[in-house]
Every structure is written in C-alpha cells, then in structure tokens.
C-alpha cells in the first residue's frame, strides 16, 4: 500500500522514506528498529559519581534562566527525588522554563555530581516515565527524525494491514511463534523485554527461512539444469601459461585451480565459490579459469561490483595475459557510445575473448558469441537474489564466484549451500603483516601525530568512521564523516587535503574522490565502510578507524586489507573508548581472516538484544547470521525438510512460496 495513505505523510517525507528504501507501508512495517533504549530509573541515594542516571522527581523551586553568551544559557532548579533535594542544571533549554512549574513531576536524565549535589541534565521529560519503558530507535536520514518515523509507524500499525507470514504453519505451531502481525507490532512497540524477545525470534526465523528457501531452490535448479558441454583444454598450453606466471601458486591456489579445471572439463556445469581472505590471490585463480575457457574456444566475462574495481582488474589482467592471444575488453557504464557499440559487435562475432566490467555486462543487450564462463568478483557484495541472474546467459556458462569473506566452514555450507566451495586459507609468502594498534579516544594527539608523520613521508591515510548522519541525541559520542573531516582539516591547519567518501554520494562524485585519492591529490580520505570493496591504492599505508568498537571484526579486517598493499610498512589504528577491548585485541594479534571470523563468531554474545546490528555481507533486516547461528542451523534443517516435502506437490499452490522464487527470478 502506498505510503501516502498514511495520515500526514506528504511528498517530501515520502521521498525521504524512499531514500531509506521504504517504498510502501509494508516496507515501513518491516523497517525494524536497530536498537532499543530501556529506561531504568535510579535512586539518587545510590548512584555513582559520574554515572549516567535517570531519576523521577518533583520540581521544588522556580526555575531560573541564566544567559552567558548569545548561544549559551542555563536553566537551574531544585529537584525533590527519593527524599532528597538536588540541584539540577540543563544547558540551552531556556525555552523549557515555562513548562517546569514547581510541583510538577518530571524525568531527569543526566549525570550526578556528588560534591556539588547537582545533576547536569542532558534531557528532561515533562512527565514521569515508567520503569522499563522501551524506546525504539530507527536508522535515519537527514530531514527525518526518530519521532517522525515512530509516528508514521504508529499510524501504519493502526491501519491493521495484514502482512504475509512466510513461516509454514507447521513450524509456527511447533515453536509456538507469535503471529506475524503481533510480532511486527511488538518489534516496534515492545511492552517489555519478554515480548520483544518473542517478536525478534519470530522475525529472525522468518527472514532466515525465506533466505534458506531461496538457497534450497537454487540448489534444486542447479542440480536439474546443469548438463553442459565439457570444455576441452590443451594441457600443454595450460602448463606453459602456468609456467609463465610471475610467481608460483600457493598450495591452496593450486588446489582451487585443480577443482576448477575438473569442473570446466566435466559435463556438469560449474557453480563454485572461491572463498579467500583479502590478498590471498583469488584473481590469478580466476584468470587461469578464464584462460582455460579461452583454450577451449569460449568467451568469458568478469564482473566487479564497481567501475573502479573493474578498471583495476582490466589493467592487471591485460598484463597477465600479454602474449597469450587473449583479447580483453573493458565495458563500463561510462564507456563512450561508439566504443560500446564496437565492443558489442566484437563480442557477437567472437573478436573479444574476455569482457571485464560491472554487472551491466551480462544485461540482455550484451550478446556473446559463445560465453563459456562467468566470474563475479566480491560476490559477498551481491545478494542471494543475484546469484540466479547468471544462470541463463549463453549456453549455460560455468560460474565462479569470488568472495573475500573468510567464513567458518559450517556457515559456508549453509549460506552457500547451493554451491561447491574452494577455500584459499594461506596467503602468498613474503607478505608484510599489517601492524595493528589499539588507541583510546584520549590519544587523539598521538593519532594525529602519527597521521602527519605518514603524510610527511609521502604516504596517504584512510580515516574511517561508521556514521554518515547524526543520529539524534543518543549518538553524540559517535563521529559522523563530515564531522571527522572538519576536525581533521582544522587539526592540520587546513594545509592537508582531506577528501570525503560515503555511500550517499552519487556515483560520479564517488569516482572523482577515489581518482583524486589514487593520484595522491587527496592525502587523507575520510570514509565510511564504502571503501571496503577491493580498492587498491598502494601508497596508502595507514588506516585509522574511529569508533572501531562498533564494527564487526570481519568488517574491520576487510577494511584494513586496503592497506599493506606493497612492501612498505603499514599501520592500522583502531580507536575506541577503551584500549583493553578483547574483541579488538584479536585484530592486534592476528592477520588471518579465517581465525578472526572464527573468534568473532565465538565472542558474539547470545541474545545481544540491544546491540547495534552489524552490517554483514548479507544485508538482512533483522537476522544476523553470526549472532543467530543456532536459529540459522534450525532453519536450515526445517527449510530443507519443508522444501523436500513440498516441491513435488508445488507447495500446495501456496502463492507465497512462488513469490519468494519470483524474487530470485525477477533479476534474470
Ligand atoms: P584478492 O584475493 O584479495 O583478490 P589478489 O588476487 O588481488 O587478492 O592478489 C593480491 C596480490 O597478491 C596481487 O598483487 C597478486 O599479484 C599477488 N599474488 C597472488 N598470488 C600470488 C602468489 N602465489 N605469490 C605471490 N604473489 C601473489
Ligand atoms: Mg580481489
């Protein structure tokens, strides 16, 4: 149902909601809070110095306003709470004076200074809140507040729209799950922790069920439609090529090459995931596969998630394939029309053997003469729905996915259950380890000094922070990108060029910034995690990650993989509130992605109900495959059972399951 059906929702806010990917009332109802604040009320007689507190009390004096400068004022009053009179002060809220009449009962949120018997308040609510009240917090975009989103969601909930429940009734009964409507209601407006937990459980199970249903479906079609022509590869030619490479393959690379060779030369279509840490050398394995495809007389396509990466691949791969006779072309959205048409023509008549580009290269417009192999790089950037989009191109080409998420085996077998897997666990020898150190927010001077040293030595620096937008009052201790850029610029006296990169810039802006950074015009690149994807700027030797405690270890590890790209020493600085963070210490200890994700997995606490949802590689709305591992395993078993029981009877004509299948098919 259209968003505009919601009372009071106008065009401007509709657009803002659209920018959050909310395009209908149903989307809005599934726009779940990313965290909750539970209000616990304190007794002023037993709070610690400097502790954040919430107290309820009566105003015991006429509030007084003092004005200091044009922009600074304070409001003071006495508060009677738990049998005690305390002074209360709040800054820049002079406007509240008329609402704070003596005798009124209010909620005061702030810090208590025992010596001065004063609460320095950060907020005052004009009524007493109930112990255990839970407030929902939503991800925002500038121009829309948490209050507004909450209001729209309230309206939407009141409309009693029926939402589809994808969980088969068998499992709803078995686990005594809440009904979907009730779960949606509770996830937005939890009355207590118990009902919140129940709602979460249901919605996580459902989301994972939908996901695993897709995996089951993909596996099913993969095994049914997988007979192709075996590729005939001349072994001597292949050996010669392997011998001409500038380095020797590692044992894991060799193993992967063997697996792929078997797939290519068999009559079963390849559907393989090549999984290896950043820098483990996946590209060369892909190149060998493409060369084999060439030897067998087929064309290949290599897709990268961004134009920057595609261009990078084009340059490297052209180099590796000189003197082989393989004709390589690069096709980007920005390629000139005339050149594009030339490429289309050459693809159709077979004059191009290998096409590199973004996802657009497998669109219907691009016709291959004889496509035999499709490789997607950084597959973890694409969702499961896209996995199917390669299936129907050409004469059933072999498919290889490359992903830099080093995940434990049990996971891989689940979320990539529709594919065969090759792992590259070891890195090529002689790599310089990235030195990682943990610093506290208080060490900012040291950190700035280190950055400056690095720049003086002619190198460049990444500065990463999690947030793009300011998220209302509760998040003031987290720096936004813009914030960080300004701070760095002024710390460096505006003498050092600082660039800004985040996901909300448009494509051209992003590419311009990356180009300037590559060329060394920008010395410090302030960024969110958008730089995570295989960007390669060899001269960048330092990365400072602010609010590092908020990222998952896998994300941090991927991020720091952007540095240490040549023989220079590289340093990664993780900045957080405390230096004795056990999770971050794992990164200090190790550079092994598999070890790190395994540790991350172990250390993620169960039932981390109020934690920020980490952005993993699969963008789930509420589930987190790491945190919800046990549920995932249960869903895996249930969904397999359900799929097997019902695939023959066509899911009893229940259209809901065809809807899920359509989500995958719509991208064909
Ligand atoms: P990723 O797995 O992150 O895609 P790349 O394929 O980009 O890694 O490889 C990283 C670097 O390691 C490249 O510069 C590549 O040439 C180099 N490399 C790959 N394999 C080997 C090897 N066996 N020995 C030495 N260097 C290698
Ligand atoms: Mg790569």
XYZ file of C-alpha atoms and ligand atoms in Angstrom:
696
model
C 0.000 0.000 0.000
C 1.212 3.488 -0.852
C 3.000 5.453 1.817
C 0.872 8.496 1.109
C -2.129 6.664 2.570
C -0.598 7.401 5.953
C -2.153 10.407 7.618
C 0.079 13.466 7.489
C 2.707 11.953 5.244
C 3.494 14.410 2.452
C 5.559 14.276 -0.681
C 8.775 15.479 0.872
C 8.791 12.880 3.608
C 7.713 10.223 1.181
C 10.897 10.929 -0.759
C 12.965 10.847 2.395
C 11.479 7.476 3.285
C 12.172 6.254 -0.252
C 15.804 7.142 0.267
C 15.767 4.720 3.203
C 14.426 2.073 0.838
C 10.925 2.340 2.266
C 8.577 2.389 -0.692
C 5.313 1.104 0.751
C 3.507 0.773 4.045
C 4.578 -2.863 4.121
C 8.214 -1.769 3.829
C 7.669 0.706 6.634
C 6.272 -2.012 8.888
C 9.362 -4.059 8.176
C 11.664 -1.140 8.906
C 12.695 -2.524 12.246
C 14.394 -0.534 14.987
C 18.129 -1.100 15.035
C 18.302 -0.636 18.743
C 16.265 -0.010 21.858
C 16.749 2.060 24.938
C 15.361 0.655 28.127
C 14.816 3.247 30.802
C 15.875 2.047 34.247
C 15.045 4.511 36.968
C 17.732 5.258 39.559
C 17.529 6.124 43.231
C 19.649 9.238 43.750
C 20.905 7.813 47.069
C 22.776 5.014 45.435
C 24.276 6.323 42.237
C 27.984 6.542 41.486
C 29.893 9.693 40.743
C 29.719 10.477 37.035
C 27.228 7.695 36.302
C 24.520 8.260 33.683
C 21.267 8.345 35.609
C 17.541 8.697 35.177
C 15.571 9.977 38.142
C 11.984 10.984 38.686
C 11.236 13.891 40.969
C 9.183 16.948 41.712
C 10.312 20.455 40.820
C 10.954 22.216 44.083
C 11.772 25.793 43.047
C 11.021 28.341 40.340
C 13.452 27.506 37.503
C 15.987 30.262 36.851
C 17.474 31.086 33.483
C 20.960 32.491 33.081
C 22.256 33.777 29.799
C 26.001 33.762 29.195
C 26.743 34.392 25.550
C 24.470 34.671 22.566
C 24.422 30.914 22.295
C 24.766 29.737 25.855
C 22.173 29.707 28.598
C 21.362 27.537 31.550
C 18.235 26.563 33.364
C 18.502 25.772 37.097
C 16.036 24.382 39.584
C 15.846 22.226 42.690
C 14.507 18.726 42.342
C 12.966 16.635 45.094
C 13.733 12.973 44.450
C 13.891 9.899 46.719
C 13.662 12.069 49.807
C 16.485 14.340 48.795
C 16.802 17.803 47.308
C 19.328 18.106 44.474
C 20.255 20.977 42.191
C 19.546 20.433 38.542
C 21.089 22.275 35.644
C 20.491 21.931 31.939
C 22.151 23.966 29.208
C 20.486 25.699 26.283
C 16.945 24.764 27.230
C 15.815 28.161 28.460
C 12.662 27.631 26.450
C 11.586 24.910 28.881
C 11.264 27.389 31.712
C 7.537 27.955 31.364
C 6.790 24.210 31.379
C 8.738 23.494 34.534
C 6.431 24.766 37.217
C 7.079 23.942 40.877
C 5.320 20.767 41.972
C 5.441 19.236 38.508
C 6.701 15.671 38.297
C 9.434 15.200 35.681
C 12.044 12.709 34.495
C 15.610 13.956 34.556
C 18.316 12.244 32.500
C 21.934 13.188 33.101
C 24.973 12.821 35.330
C 25.201 13.364 39.076
C 28.000 15.401 40.625
C 28.036 14.361 44.276
C 30.297 17.122 45.579
C 28.115 19.825 44.185
C 24.939 17.806 44.776
C 23.998 18.668 41.205
C 22.593 16.767 38.286
C 23.883 18.038 34.955
C 20.961 17.024 32.792
C 21.113 16.104 29.125
C 17.369 15.843 28.827
C 14.240 16.490 30.858
C 10.959 14.768 30.076
C 7.821 16.589 31.171
C 6.251 13.531 32.751
C 7.466 10.611 34.840
C 8.352 7.651 32.673
C 7.565 4.121 33.735
C 10.357 1.859 34.878
C 11.377 -0.358 31.972
C 9.897 1.820 29.239
C 11.472 0.824 25.961
C 12.120 3.326 23.230
C 12.751 2.158 19.667
C 15.497 3.750 17.616
C 15.491 3.716 13.834
C 18.205 4.411 11.316
C 17.561 7.879 9.968
C 18.446 10.108 7.107
C 18.832 13.848 7.385
C 15.485 15.624 7.349
C 13.635 12.927 9.215
C 13.671 12.368 12.965
C 13.159 9.303 15.107
C 9.974 10.890 16.390
C 8.551 11.244 12.883
C 9.352 7.695 11.847
C 7.845 6.452 15.096
C 4.699 8.434 14.371
C 4.350 7.060 10.847
C 4.891 3.545 12.112
C 2.234 4.071 14.789
C -0.187 5.197 12.091
C 0.719 2.231 9.912
C 0.225 -0.186 12.817
C -3.192 1.319 13.487
C -4.240 0.639 9.909
C -4.191 -3.096 10.686
C -2.792 -4.102 7.337
C -2.352 -7.828 7.099
C 1.241 -8.820 6.482
C 2.334 -12.089 4.935
C 3.791 -14.733 7.194
C 6.343 -16.824 5.331
C 6.723 -19.369 8.102
C 4.753 -22.544 7.311
C 2.115 -23.193 9.966
C 3.821 -26.456 10.859
C 6.752 -24.528 12.331
C 4.658 -21.717 13.736
C 2.888 -24.367 15.786
C 5.970 -26.368 16.653
C 7.797 -23.359 18.087
C 4.708 -21.520 19.319
C 5.730 -18.432 17.423
C 3.822 -15.184 17.603
C 1.579 -14.403 14.652
C 3.332 -12.164 12.158
C 1.105 -9.156 12.875
C 1.723 -9.450 16.559
C 5.443 -9.804 16.047
C 5.515 -6.680 13.880
C 3.576 -4.824 16.495
C 5.862 -5.916 19.314
C 9.072 -5.236 17.464
C 8.111 -1.574 17.127
C 6.276 -1.129 20.416
C 7.634 -3.655 22.885
C 5.863 -3.576 26.207
C 8.633 -5.448 27.915
C 11.787 -7.380 27.176
C 9.963 -10.685 27.018
C 7.600 -9.652 24.247
C 10.471 -8.034 22.384
C 12.427 -11.272 22.508
C 9.477 -13.262 21.211
C 8.937 -10.837 18.366
C 12.594 -10.877 17.410
C 12.740 -14.642 17.435
C 9.791 -14.943 15.104
C 11.001 -12.305 12.672
C 14.560 -13.625 12.620
C 13.320 -17.135 12.000
C 11.070 -15.914 9.221
C 13.748 -13.883 7.491
C 16.209 -16.746 7.632
C 13.536 -19.157 6.443
C 12.939 -17.044 3.373
C 16.653 -16.874 2.741
C 17.200 -20.606 3.137
C 14.188 -21.310 0.966
C 15.982 -19.458 -1.818
C 19.159 -21.446 -1.245
C 17.158 -24.668 -1.430
C 15.521 -23.528 -4.618
C 18.832 -22.552 -6.205
C 20.326 -25.878 -5.264
C 17.332 -27.619 -6.759
C 17.503 -25.860 -10.112
C 21.288 -26.111 -10.184
C 21.195 -29.858 -9.964
C 18.426 -30.180 -12.514
C 19.724 -27.892 -15.207
C 23.392 -28.499 -15.128
C 24.383 -30.525 -18.128
C 26.667 -28.641 -20.476
C 29.404 -29.386 -22.993
C 32.683 -30.363 -21.364
C 35.440 -27.888 -22.178
C 38.434 -29.366 -23.947
C 41.569 -27.769 -22.618
C 45.003 -28.376 -24.106
C 47.117 -29.350 -21.109
C 50.438 -28.368 -22.673
C 49.179 -24.862 -23.434
C 47.847 -24.608 -19.910
C 51.137 -25.797 -18.387
C 53.046 -23.267 -20.459
C 50.821 -20.494 -19.249
C 51.160 -21.555 -15.599
C 54.929 -21.638 -16.071
C 54.916 -18.106 -17.433
C 53.273 -16.568 -14.370
C 55.394 -14.112 -12.381
C 55.107 -16.224 -9.231
C 54.456 -19.745 -8.059
C 50.957 -20.588 -6.900
C 50.406 -21.353 -3.237
C 49.176 -24.822 -2.317
C 45.622 -23.561 -1.783
C 45.630 -21.717 -5.090
C 46.806 -24.868 -6.825
C 44.055 -26.881 -5.220
C 41.452 -24.337 -6.319
C 42.835 -24.355 -9.867
C 42.563 -28.150 -9.923
C 38.965 -28.086 -8.668
C 38.024 -25.543 -11.293
C 39.804 -27.433 -14.042
C 37.782 -30.527 -13.159
C 34.550 -28.541 -13.249
C 35.307 -26.888 -16.561
C 36.265 -30.108 -18.251
C 33.305 -32.077 -16.939
C 29.783 -32.147 -18.349
C 28.396 -30.824 -15.092
C 28.081 -27.115 -15.054
C 30.373 -25.380 -12.574
C 28.726 -23.447 -9.768
C 31.626 -22.760 -7.467
C 32.527 -20.250 -4.802
C 36.168 -19.313 -4.385
C 36.468 -18.005 -0.895
C 39.655 -16.419 0.385
C 40.850 -13.619 2.544
C 41.758 -10.210 1.170
C 45.126 -10.517 -0.576
C 45.038 -14.307 -0.739
C 45.335 -14.166 -4.520
C 41.928 -15.046 -5.905
C 42.311 -13.021 -9.076
C 45.014 -15.217 -10.579
C 42.876 -18.298 -9.999
C 40.061 -16.589 -11.889
C 42.446 -15.614 -14.673
C 43.620 -19.201 -15.062
C 39.998 -20.332 -15.334
C 39.342 -17.713 -17.997
C 42.443 -18.779 -19.873
C 41.239 -22.389 -19.839
C 37.916 -21.248 -21.171
C 39.782 -19.407 -23.940
C 41.836 -22.510 -24.769
C 38.602 -24.464 -25.096
C 37.271 -21.897 -27.526
C 34.889 -20.000 -25.247
C 34.484 -16.396 -24.175
C 34.493 -15.302 -20.531
C 33.040 -12.429 -18.552
C 34.339 -10.995 -15.303
C 32.064 -8.801 -13.226
C 33.155 -6.498 -10.445
C 30.866 -4.561 -8.101
C 32.272 -1.123 -9.009
C 33.772 0.590 -12.026
C 36.935 1.315 -10.065
C 37.477 -2.359 -9.395
C 36.614 -3.353 -12.934
C 39.170 -0.909 -14.310
C 41.783 -2.171 -11.884
C 41.132 -5.754 -12.953
C 41.309 -4.802 -16.609
C 44.780 -3.311 -16.229
C 46.158 -6.186 -14.153
C 44.635 -8.948 -16.200
C 45.698 -7.466 -19.515
C 49.225 -7.546 -18.178
C 48.986 -11.148 -17.070
C 47.603 -12.187 -20.444
C 50.074 -10.429 -22.733
C 51.485 -12.816 -25.337
C 48.639 -15.285 -24.844
C 46.475 -14.071 -27.686
C 43.520 -13.491 -25.353
C 41.713 -10.309 -26.420
C 40.466 -8.413 -23.399
C 37.953 -5.543 -23.342
C 36.582 -3.279 -20.653
C 32.942 -2.203 -20.706
C 31.676 0.376 -18.230
C 28.573 2.494 -17.905
C 30.804 5.447 -18.681
C 32.306 3.924 -21.837
C 31.655 6.133 -24.893
C 28.719 5.106 -27.017
C 30.758 4.477 -30.118
C 33.243 2.328 -28.266
C 30.405 0.426 -26.634
C 28.888 -0.411 -29.974
C 32.220 -1.595 -31.229
C 32.544 -3.857 -28.200
C 29.028 -5.260 -28.685
C 29.858 -6.110 -32.241
C 33.157 -7.749 -31.406
C 31.541 -9.792 -28.666
C 28.929 -11.070 -31.031
C 31.361 -12.105 -33.696
C 33.864 -13.519 -31.241
C 36.680 -10.984 -31.630
C 36.706 -10.378 -27.888
C 37.607 -13.314 -25.653
C 37.286 -11.765 -22.261
C 34.967 -8.966 -21.203
C 35.516 -7.158 -17.906
C 33.022 -4.735 -16.383
C 30.308 -4.166 -13.842
C 27.117 -6.180 -13.526
C 25.787 -4.467 -16.644
C 27.971 -6.642 -18.883
C 25.565 -9.523 -18.578
C 22.489 -7.461 -19.367
C 20.366 -8.632 -22.275
C 21.834 -6.006 -24.557
C 25.234 -7.607 -24.421
C 25.286 -10.654 -26.669
C 28.148 -13.087 -26.627
C 29.066 -15.415 -29.423
C 29.989 -18.248 -27.156
C 30.041 -17.394 -23.476
C 31.533 -20.259 -21.505
C 32.454 -18.796 -18.125
C 31.172 -16.023 -15.904
C 33.097 -14.868 -12.855
C 31.752 -12.466 -10.222
C 34.301 -10.813 -8.005
C 33.490 -9.685 -4.469
C 30.379 -11.809 -4.602
C 29.556 -11.017 -0.971
C 28.523 -7.576 -2.189
C 25.691 -9.029 -4.199
C 22.667 -10.538 -2.522
C 21.347 -14.046 -2.907
C 18.751 -12.826 -5.398
C 21.516 -12.016 -7.824
C 23.027 -15.456 -7.685
C 20.487 -16.706 -10.121
C 20.862 -13.889 -12.586
C 23.843 -15.525 -14.284
C 22.223 -18.852 -14.826
C 20.518 -18.255 -18.102
C 23.226 -16.463 -20.026
C 24.655 -18.060 -23.127
C 24.996 -21.814 -23.374
C 24.861 -22.489 -19.660
C 28.232 -20.925 -18.864
C 30.244 -22.216 -15.965
C 30.005 -19.924 -12.983
C 32.663 -18.928 -10.478
C 32.020 -16.583 -7.598
C 34.898 -14.979 -5.736
C 34.326 -13.744 -2.219
C 36.595 -12.215 0.384
C 34.541 -13.277 3.363
C 36.558 -15.894 5.123
C 33.776 -17.678 6.930
C 33.916 -20.812 9.039
C 33.056 -23.957 7.165
C 29.710 -24.668 8.827
C 28.476 -21.266 7.745
C 29.755 -21.618 4.244
C 27.964 -24.930 3.861
C 24.741 -23.252 4.910
C 24.551 -19.839 3.325
C 26.376 -21.011 0.217
C 24.661 -24.390 0.329
C 23.773 -24.152 -3.350
C 27.406 -24.067 -4.476
C 30.635 -26.015 -4.352
C 33.329 -24.281 -2.373
C 37.076 -23.823 -2.733
C 38.895 -22.134 0.109
C 42.184 -20.258 -0.062
C 43.392 -20.161 3.504
C 47.027 -19.211 3.209
C 48.454 -16.023 1.807
C 51.342 -15.849 -0.642
C 54.688 -15.936 1.180
C 56.701 -12.841 1.934
C 53.758 -10.556 2.650
C 54.337 -7.773 5.115
C 51.971 -8.059 8.032
C 49.896 -5.008 8.770
C 50.755 -3.693 12.194
C 47.594 -3.052 14.181
C 47.398 -0.983 17.351
C 44.542 -0.022 19.619
C 44.292 3.543 20.848
C 41.770 5.257 23.057
C 39.815 8.365 22.140
C 42.024 10.270 24.558
C 45.100 9.533 22.477
C 43.871 11.730 19.647
C 47.022 13.870 19.722
C 49.224 10.797 19.236
C 46.996 9.612 16.461
C 47.107 12.924 14.626
C 50.864 12.986 15.010
C 51.162 9.503 13.531
C 48.995 10.504 10.591
C 51.077 13.578 9.994
C 54.309 11.555 10.030
C 52.896 9.186 7.469
C 51.889 12.043 5.195
C 55.265 13.752 5.604
C 56.844 10.512 4.378
C 54.855 10.876 1.193
C 52.161 8.340 2.030
C 48.407 8.528 2.342
C 45.938 7.715 5.080
C 42.398 6.396 5.366
C 40.242 7.659 8.247
C 37.126 5.557 8.733
C 34.075 6.111 10.896
C 30.762 4.255 10.948
C 28.247 7.045 10.640
C 27.108 9.256 7.810
C 24.390 11.169 9.563
C 23.997 12.445 13.047
C 21.575 10.194 14.859
C 19.789 12.402 17.334
C 20.691 12.923 20.932
C 21.746 9.423 21.965
C 24.549 9.066 19.470
C 26.518 12.205 20.121
C 29.630 10.273 21.052
C 29.925 8.823 17.574
C 31.604 10.938 14.948
C 29.993 11.422 11.574
C 32.114 11.517 8.428
C 31.527 15.221 7.872
C 32.334 15.857 11.474
C 35.554 13.910 11.244
C 36.599 15.654 8.040
C 36.175 19.071 9.625
C 38.055 18.023 12.738
C 40.986 16.679 10.763
C 41.120 19.697 8.488
C 41.321 22.071 11.395
C 43.794 19.857 13.278
C 46.054 20.001 10.224
C 45.550 23.765 9.867
C 43.858 23.301 6.504
C 47.241 22.537 4.979
C 46.489 18.943 4.115
C 43.955 17.889 1.533
C 41.204 15.811 3.165
C 38.658 14.032 0.972
C 35.258 12.610 1.831
C 33.710 9.369 0.640
C 30.415 7.839 1.699
C 27.601 5.773 0.280
C 25.242 8.689 -0.193
C 27.432 10.457 -2.731
C 26.397 9.780 -6.278
C 28.486 7.572 -8.483
C 30.393 10.325 -10.259
C 31.238 12.096 -7.017
C 32.490 8.842 -5.549
C 34.665 8.060 -8.510
C 36.105 11.559 -8.609
C 37.115 11.301 -4.957
C 38.668 7.869 -5.464
C 40.551 9.094 -8.527
C 41.926 12.085 -6.586
C 42.992 9.778 -3.791
C 44.674 7.401 -6.204
C 46.544 10.254 -7.821
C 47.670 11.486 -4.418
C 45.826 14.800 -4.590
C 43.898 13.786 -1.502
C 46.194 12.863 1.380
C 43.622 11.771 3.930
C 40.464 10.031 2.820
C 37.649 10.205 5.350
C 35.206 7.449 4.656
C 32.503 5.102 5.837
C 32.846 1.410 5.028
C 32.244 2.017 1.310
C 35.988 1.642 0.746
C 35.682 -1.943 1.883
C 35.360 -3.273 -1.631
C 38.701 -4.264 -3.166
C 40.072 -0.775 -3.683
C 43.793 -0.769 -4.285
C 45.796 2.376 -3.546
C 49.291 1.126 -2.916
C 50.568 4.376 -1.471
C 48.030 4.327 1.369
C 49.965 2.924 4.300
C 47.846 3.868 7.262
C 44.271 3.432 8.277
C 42.693 4.968 11.351
C 39.314 3.520 12.271
C 37.298 5.611 14.703
C 34.586 4.041 16.885
C 36.162 0.734 15.958
C 34.242 -0.960 18.779
C 31.101 -0.588 16.704
C 32.280 -2.692 13.782
C 32.301 -6.440 13.447
C 35.754 -7.994 13.399
C 35.276 -9.300 9.880
C 34.441 -5.816 8.656
C 37.452 -4.321 10.414
C 39.676 -6.979 8.944
C 38.347 -6.330 5.449
C 38.784 -2.627 5.918
C 42.399 -2.864 6.939
C 43.049 -5.080 3.929
C 43.019 -1.814 1.943
C 46.483 -1.036 3.307
C 49.627 -3.140 3.277
C 49.421 -3.481 -0.469
C 53.126 -3.229 -1.195
C 56.462 -3.682 0.539
C 56.045 -0.590 2.740
C 55.238 -0.880 6.431
C 51.584 -0.281 7.102
C 49.752 0.538 10.279
C 46.131 0.204 11.237
C 44.982 2.182 14.265
C 41.766 1.091 15.949
C 40.308 3.874 18.050
C 37.691 3.161 20.688
C 36.701 4.267 24.179
C 38.902 1.650 25.840
C 42.206 0.086 24.853
C 41.501 -3.235 26.593
C 38.743 -4.321 24.261
C 39.031 -8.119 23.972
C 37.439 -8.213 20.536
C 39.736 -5.605 19.057
C 42.717 -7.397 20.582
C 42.040 -10.302 18.232
C 42.889 -7.993 15.346
C 46.031 -6.822 17.077
C 47.113 -10.449 17.427
C 46.285 -11.851 14.042
C 46.109 -11.093 10.345
C 44.421 -14.374 9.488
C 40.887 -13.740 8.285
C 39.657 -17.252 8.999
C 40.967 -17.140 12.555
C 39.451 -13.703 13.073
C 35.972 -14.557 11.864
C 36.014 -17.707 13.925
C 36.920 -15.677 17.031
C 34.336 -13.062 16.193
C 31.818 -15.831 15.982
C 32.790 -17.202 19.396
C 32.802 -13.839 21.107
C 29.484 -12.637 19.813
C 27.254 -12.948 22.791
C 23.945 -14.745 22.611
C 20.873 -12.626 22.994
C 22.683 -9.382 22.368
C 19.290 -7.775 22.273
C 20.238 -4.155 22.484
C 23.368 -4.248 20.414
C 23.774 -2.428 17.158
C 23.227 -4.768 14.274
C 26.489 -5.273 12.466
C 26.458 -4.831 8.759
C 27.496 -8.224 7.495
C 27.754 -9.392 3.949
C 24.176 -10.483 3.663
C 22.042 -7.490 4.346
C 19.289 -8.884 6.493
C 16.712 -6.652 8.073
C 16.796 -8.277 11.456
C 18.739 -11.526 11.348
C 22.466 -11.687 11.833
C 23.857 -14.969 10.640
C 26.656 -14.825 13.126
C 24.696 -13.889 16.195
C 21.733 -16.036 15.188
C 23.773 -19.061 14.271
C 21.684 -21.517 16.271
C 18.477 -20.285 14.720
C 20.100 -20.483 11.305
C 21.015 -24.141 11.845
C 17.475 -24.903 12.898
C 16.075 -23.045 9.912
C 18.437 -24.921 7.610
C 17.023 -28.245 8.772
C 13.410 -27.047 8.722
C 13.615 -25.398 5.339
C 15.223 -28.454 3.768
C 12.506 -30.640 5.213
C 9.804 -28.258 4.026
C 11.297 -27.966 0.574
C 11.615 -31.706 0.102
C 8.132 -32.386 1.396
C 6.527 -29.811 -0.861
C 8.483 -29.330 -4.073
C 6.654 -32.222 -5.743
C 3.209 -31.002 -4.793
C 4.041 -27.444 -5.906
C 3.869 -26.081 -2.362
C 0.175 -26.911 -2.330
C -0.363 -23.920 -4.599
C 0.518 -21.590 -1.801
C 1.398 -18.498 -3.793
C 3.600 -17.121 -1.071
C 6.360 -19.568 -1.968
C 6.191 -18.591 -5.622
C 6.628 -15.026 -4.509
C 9.963 -15.942 -2.962
C 11.003 -17.749 -6.118
C 9.964 -14.714 -8.159
C 12.281 -12.533 -6.124
C 15.147 -14.586 -7.469
C 13.778 -14.874 -10.972
C 12.961 -11.215 -11.382
C 16.633 -10.496 -11.890
C 17.037 -12.812 -14.851
P 42.414 -10.991 -3.538
O 42.280 -12.418 -3.127
O 42.212 -10.045 -2.415
O 41.583 -10.654 -4.746
P 44.574 -10.531 -5.353
O 44.189 -11.567 -6.317
O 44.310 -9.110 -5.726
O 43.959 -10.823 -3.958
O 46.112 -10.738 -5.029
C 46.806 -9.856 -4.207
C 48.240 -9.710 -4.682
O 48.990 -10.906 -4.492
C 48.355 -9.372 -6.142
O 49.279 -8.334 -6.295
C 48.851 -10.665 -6.778
O 49.619 -10.414 -7.910
C 49.668 -11.275 -5.674
N 49.753 -12.748 -5.701
C 48.736 -13.605 -5.938
N 49.149 -14.887 -5.854
C 50.462 -14.857 -5.528
C 51.454 -15.856 -5.288
N 51.157 -17.160 -5.366
N 52.692 -15.437 -4.972
C 52.985 -14.123 -4.915
N 52.106 -13.132 -5.122
C 50.852 -13.472 -5.437
Mg 40.151 -9.298 -5.286
